[in-house]
């Protein structure tokens, strides 16, 4: 684990730049025995050339065998132990739509659902109402006021919305209201700690009013709340590492996680080229850049091996431009593996390279699962990336005399 | 370390099977520089072929440089941190004879010894009396009754026996009575914690009565007690991993350790073939199988390089039968190394392979110390085996969103 006490104590300010390129879901699997992974199948002469000059290895996002969600996986890349700093699902849902979370916020993932005349759940997803209907219903829900706190109801997609309470003294130790079965009534919110009692009462008031407002809106005539959680209030990258940090990511979820660790989230476009342009435009303004590539993960989730290969090849084309920036440290990694074979995130460790004048390059000649498995970093915890990056940026003082 | 909280939280039930073949004392050393280890000398075309399709590495049983006993080494294989879950020697002695330990039991390893007319120890091993004599003496000792607890005295071998106390409120924080030198009297049992005071008193009563009963039984006219300890009360494999687990092992010690972690211990024979038959017969009934091969270790302990080679070759012949079972995960490993050169357990990491459809096979072509040292798992803690096995069995949910 990145030892923050040590980072805080040893951090040195200088002008060096660290660029971390995160290719989401980078790691893969062969589709047939002895076949290549997505990364191995891709023609990546630039990344291979870079690997030959780099320190390589396979990073383990959370721990052996553990498949990470996007939130914990990114926290690990930024050096935050994801088992220590848990981000609740409600917080991730709000981050995923780009909601501007504050430190004291409590957030929940809301579902519109259908209840019968007795108030028992008949459809947990309200017939998967279209997103447009969701937007209209959230406007109605915004009419609900609660004493002493602000309330935000924000449409996500289909039957899903985010509910955020903002105010002093809110706590997130709360039970969910979705009974996860049909024919029973939604549960009340219960406090798991005495400190969360008031928050539970406020949420139950909100639910009671929501029930009245939605009464005539069949099939979306009720709501359930899941993943209730408070903003974890993480220490910032600047405080921990002394790095003025910026995120370049087109998807709200990743912009949100970056904001949780205090990064400035830069405006950028949908394409890789636009992201690289944003990096160039702001290169003088920050010490650390998190550059996120989403489409590898999406292709993996879709089980589309070839599309994942072609996204990787697209990333490879942009490597010379990244190198032209001459950052003192360039890291190419992924947050986790998303093998097309599994159509999901997986536990497999992730090919990773460190490029810097002081990295002590190993003999890896190919940026791939096989190549990086022979790298001098071996299998290493993802939370080690930031301390190694800080060292290669000559931003850490000696420990002890 | 396997994080049991995480395992409990993420475990998923499905129909997949995990088979862990433990070749006891598998790792070895060359007898002369540049020579092969036992495993390298053995003709193991089946294991080599399997390694080529597997994820390989060298597992570290306890920690760098630490030579494990059989108990801790097996706990590590099952994912239990052996530095956290200590099993006392008295408990291991009882397990070693197949004694049916209960959770509240306190056990000691007993030695018959010889004392002179002043009560001072003249022979710590009572002239190594034959086991038959030991059995007779234990029958006499069973006449001793203690208030509120059951007492079991069970012959082990020569001068060694196991003493077990069973009842409410017994504690194992106790000192040993063997002074480990001649010419002094056996020590009393002392409590190391106040809670263990009553247990110490009971044991001292038992010793006083044993002294009277044995008075005329020279050379075995007294006893000493060592390794006094309570059953550690480990969480079960089913609770931690959700795996219905079975052990197939012919030696009592390994059956005992398996029982400590809640495995069902299956009836089996002395030979490898019988063990594999037992596995086949019960394959439908469990999720996880621990299959134990003892004779590699015995050969290593005897310093018999060639015999260890031939046991390994025998195991290799059975690999196709194991593969025919088509378990989703097959692990081949050892609990520790037992190099014939050292005639003892050793600290050397142990060749290990994981075979599954999702293991991401590495380039290891030979199941050997050298081959596995180049595997993608690198050197890894043995406690990581179970989480990786669970992942490959698709039995772990994603951590976080």
Short mmCIF file of N, CA and C in Angstrom, two decimals, chain B residues 36-111:
data_model
loop_
_atom_site.label_atom_id
_atom_site.label_comp_id
_atom_site.label_asym_id
_atom_site.label_seq_id
_atom_site.Cartn_x
_atom_site.Cartn_y
_atom_site.Cartn_z
N UNK B 36 20.06 -31.54 -11.22
CA UNK B 36 18.62 -31.31 -11.14
C UNK B 36 18.10 -31.48 -9.72
N UNK B 37 16.99 -30.85 -9.42
CA UNK B 37 16.25 -31.18 -8.21
C UNK B 37 15.53 -32.51 -8.43
N UNK B 38 14.88 -32.99 -7.40
CA UNK B 38 14.11 -34.23 -7.53
C UNK B 38 13.05 -34.08 -8.62
N UNK B 39 12.33 -32.97 -8.59
CA UNK B 39 11.26 -32.76 -9.58
C UNK B 39 11.84 -32.60 -10.99
N UNK B 40 13.00 -31.96 -11.08
CA UNK B 40 13.63 -31.80 -12.40
C UNK B 40 14.18 -33.11 -12.93
N UNK B 41 14.63 -33.96 -12.00
CA UNK B 41 15.16 -35.26 -12.43
C UNK B 41 14.03 -36.22 -12.84
N UNK B 42 12.87 -36.02 -12.27
CA UNK B 42 11.75 -36.94 -12.55
C UNK B 42 11.25 -36.77 -13.98
N UNK B 43 10.87 -37.88 -14.60
CA UNK B 43 10.22 -37.81 -15.92
C UNK B 43 8.74 -37.54 -15.68
N UNK B 44 8.32 -36.32 -16.01
CA UNK B 44 6.96 -35.89 -15.69
C UNK B 44 6.30 -35.26 -16.91
N UNK B 45 6.16 -36.06 -17.97
CA UNK B 45 5.64 -35.48 -19.21
C UNK B 45 4.21 -34.98 -19.03
N UNK B 46 3.42 -35.63 -18.17
CA UNK B 46 2.03 -35.15 -17.99
C UNK B 46 2.00 -33.82 -17.26
N UNK B 47 2.80 -33.71 -16.20
CA UNK B 47 2.83 -32.44 -15.47
C UNK B 47 3.43 -31.32 -16.32
N UNK B 48 4.44 -31.66 -17.13
CA UNK B 48 5.04 -30.64 -17.99
C UNK B 48 4.02 -30.15 -19.01
N UNK B 49 3.29 -31.08 -19.59
CA UNK B 49 2.27 -30.70 -20.56
C UNK B 49 1.20 -29.81 -19.91
N UNK B 50 0.84 -30.20 -18.68
CA UNK B 50 -0.14 -29.42 -17.93
C UNK B 50 0.40 -28.02 -17.63
N UNK B 51 1.67 -27.94 -17.23
CA UNK B 51 2.28 -26.64 -16.92
C UNK B 51 2.23 -25.72 -18.13
N UNK B 52 2.41 -26.29 -19.31
CA UNK B 52 2.41 -25.48 -20.53
C UNK B 52 1.05 -24.82 -20.77
N UNK B 53 0.01 -25.38 -20.19
CA UNK B 53 -1.35 -24.81 -20.33
C UNK B 53 -1.79 -24.08 -19.07
N UNK B 54 -0.85 -23.87 -18.14
CA UNK B 54 -1.24 -23.37 -16.82
C UNK B 54 -0.56 -22.06 -16.48
N UNK B 55 -1.03 -21.48 -15.40
CA UNK B 55 -0.39 -20.33 -14.76
C UNK B 55 0.51 -20.89 -13.66
N UNK B 56 1.79 -20.54 -13.71
CA UNK B 56 2.75 -21.18 -12.82
C UNK B 56 3.47 -20.15 -11.93
N UNK B 57 4.06 -20.66 -10.87
CA UNK B 57 4.83 -19.80 -9.99
C UNK B 57 5.42 -20.63 -8.87
N UNK B 58 6.09 -19.95 -7.96
CA UNK B 58 6.68 -20.60 -6.79
C UNK B 58 5.98 -20.05 -5.55
N UNK B 59 5.35 -20.93 -4.79
CA UNK B 59 4.60 -20.44 -3.63
C UNK B 59 5.48 -20.45 -2.39
N UNK B 60 5.33 -19.40 -1.59
CA UNK B 60 6.10 -19.23 -0.36
C UNK B 60 5.16 -19.59 0.80
N UNK B 61 5.44 -20.69 1.51
CA UNK B 61 4.45 -21.19 2.48
C UNK B 61 4.14 -20.19 3.60
N UNK B 62 5.15 -19.67 4.28
CA UNK B 62 4.92 -18.80 5.44
C UNK B 62 5.49 -17.41 5.19
N UNK B 63 6.74 -17.37 4.82
CA UNK B 63 7.42 -16.11 4.58
C UNK B 63 8.82 -16.43 4.13
N UNK B 64 9.55 -15.44 3.63
CA UNK B 64 10.89 -15.71 3.11
C UNK B 64 11.79 -16.33 4.17
N UNK B 65 12.40 -17.42 3.83
CA UNK B 65 13.35 -18.05 4.74
C UNK B 65 12.74 -18.90 5.82
N UNK B 66 11.42 -18.94 5.92
CA UNK B 66 10.77 -19.68 7.01
C UNK B 66 10.43 -21.10 6.56
N UNK B 67 10.97 -22.07 7.31
CA UNK B 67 10.66 -23.48 7.06
C UNK B 67 9.41 -23.86 7.85
N UNK B 68 8.38 -24.31 7.16
CA UNK B 68 7.13 -24.60 7.87
C UNK B 68 7.02 -26.04 8.34
N UNK B 69 6.35 -26.24 9.45
CA UNK B 69 5.85 -27.55 9.80
C UNK B 69 4.64 -27.87 8.94
N UNK B 70 4.19 -29.12 9.03
CA UNK B 70 3.08 -29.55 8.18
C UNK B 70 1.79 -28.80 8.47
N UNK B 71 1.54 -28.51 9.74
CA UNK B 71 0.29 -27.84 10.11
C UNK B 71 0.19 -26.46 9.49
N UNK B 72 1.13 -25.56 9.81
CA UNK B 72 1.08 -24.22 9.23
C UNK B 72 1.13 -24.23 7.71
N UNK B 73 1.92 -25.14 7.13
CA UNK B 73 2.04 -25.17 5.67
C UNK B 73 0.70 -25.49 5.02
N UNK B 74 -0.05 -26.41 5.61
CA UNK B 74 -1.35 -26.73 5.03
C UNK B 74 -2.37 -25.62 5.28
N UNK B 75 -2.32 -25.02 6.46
CA UNK B 75 -3.23 -23.88 6.70
C UNK B 75 -3.04 -22.83 5.61
N UNK B 76 -1.78 -22.54 5.27
CA UNK B 76 -1.50 -21.53 4.25
C UNK B 76 -2.13 -21.93 2.91
N UNK B 77 -1.99 -23.20 2.54
CA UNK B 77 -2.58 -23.66 1.28
C UNK B 77 -4.09 -23.42 1.25
N UNK B 78 -4.72 -23.56 2.40
CA UNK B 78 -6.17 -23.38 2.46
C UNK B 78 -6.54 -21.91 2.67
N UNK B 79 -5.54 -21.02 2.67
CA UNK B 79 -5.79 -19.59 2.74
C UNK B 79 -5.78 -19.00 4.13
N UNK B 80 -5.45 -19.82 5.13
CA UNK B 80 -5.43 -19.35 6.52
C UNK B 80 -4.02 -18.89 6.86
N UNK B 81 -3.88 -17.63 7.17
CA UNK B 81 -2.56 -17.08 7.52
C UNK B 81 -1.99 -17.85 8.70
N UNK B 82 -0.92 -18.61 8.48
CA UNK B 82 -0.42 -19.47 9.56
C UNK B 82 0.23 -18.69 10.69
N UNK B 83 0.53 -17.41 10.47
CA UNK B 83 1.08 -16.61 11.57
C UNK B 83 -0.06 -16.07 12.43
N UNK B 84 -1.25 -16.02 11.87
CA UNK B 84 -2.41 -15.56 12.63
C UNK B 84 -3.09 -16.74 13.32
N UNK B 85 -3.26 -17.82 12.58
CA UNK B 85 -3.94 -19.00 13.12
C UNK B 85 -2.90 -20.03 13.53
N UNK B 86 -2.44 -19.94 14.76
CA UNK B 86 -1.43 -20.89 15.21
C UNK B 86 -2.09 -22.15 15.73
N UNK B 87 -1.52 -23.28 15.36
CA UNK B 87 -2.00 -24.55 15.91
C UNK B 87 -0.92 -25.07 16.85
N UNK B 88 -1.27 -25.24 18.12
CA UNK B 88 -0.28 -25.71 19.08
C UNK B 88 0.16 -27.14 18.79
N UNK B 89 1.34 -27.49 19.28
CA UNK B 89 1.90 -28.82 19.02
C UNK B 89 1.05 -29.93 19.65
N UNK B 90 0.45 -29.63 20.79
CA UNK B 90 -0.41 -30.62 21.43
C UNK B 90 -1.59 -30.96 20.53
N UNK B 91 -2.15 -29.92 19.92
CA UNK B 91 -3.28 -30.11 19.00
C UNK B 91 -2.82 -30.93 17.79
N UNK B 92 -1.65 -30.60 17.25
CA UNK B 92 -1.13 -31.34 16.09
C UNK B 92 -0.87 -32.80 16.46
N UNK B 93 -0.36 -33.03 17.68
CA UNK B 93 -0.10 -34.40 18.11
C UNK B 93 -1.41 -35.20 18.16
N UNK B 94 -2.44 -34.57 18.67
CA UNK B 94 -3.75 -35.25 18.74
C UNK B 94 -4.29 -35.49 17.33
N UNK B 95 -4.16 -34.48 16.49
CA UNK B 95 -4.63 -34.64 15.11
C UNK B 95 -3.85 -35.76 14.41
N UNK B 96 -2.57 -35.83 14.72
CA UNK B 96 -1.69 -36.80 14.06
C UNK B 96 -2.10 -38.25 14.30
N UNK B 97 -2.81 -38.51 15.41
CA UNK B 97 -3.27 -39.88 15.63
C UNK B 97 -4.75 -40.02 15.31
N UNK B 98 -5.29 -38.99 14.64
CA UNK B 98 -6.68 -39.09 14.22
C UNK B 98 -7.66 -38.89 15.35
N UNK B 99 -7.22 -38.28 16.43
CA UNK B 99 -8.12 -38.03 17.57
C UNK B 99 -9.19 -37.03 17.16
N UNK B 100 -10.42 -37.29 17.58
CA UNK B 100 -11.56 -36.45 17.19
C UNK B 100 -11.67 -35.23 18.10
N UNK B 101 -10.90 -34.20 17.79
CA UNK B 101 -10.85 -33.00 18.63
C UNK B 101 -12.15 -32.21 18.57
N UNK B 102 -12.56 -31.67 19.70
CA UNK B 102 -13.69 -30.74 19.75
C UNK B 102 -13.16 -29.32 19.93
N UNK B 103 -14.05 -28.36 19.67
CA UNK B 103 -13.62 -26.95 19.68
C UNK B 103 -13.04 -26.51 21.02
N UNK B 104 -13.58 -27.04 22.13
CA UNK B 104 -13.16 -26.52 23.43
C UNK B 104 -11.98 -27.29 24.01
N UNK B 105 -11.45 -28.27 23.28
CA UNK B 105 -10.39 -29.13 23.82
C UNK B 105 -9.06 -28.41 24.03
N UNK B 106 -8.36 -28.81 25.09
CA UNK B 106 -6.96 -28.43 25.29
C UNK B 106 -6.14 -29.71 25.19
N UNK B 107 -5.08 -29.67 24.40
CA UNK B 107 -4.29 -30.88 24.18
C UNK B 107 -2.82 -30.63 24.49
N UNK B 108 -2.14 -31.70 24.88
CA UNK B 108 -0.70 -31.62 25.14
C UNK B 108 -0.03 -32.84 24.52
N UNK B 109 1.21 -32.65 24.16
CA UNK B 109 2.03 -33.76 23.76
C UNK B 109 2.69 -34.30 25.03
N UNK B 110 2.43 -35.57 25.36
CA UNK B 110 3.01 -36.14 26.57
C UNK B 110 4.19 -37.04 26.24
N UNK B 111 5.17 -37.03 27.13
CA UNK B 111 6.30 -37.97 27.04
C UNK B 111 6.35 -38.80 28.32
#
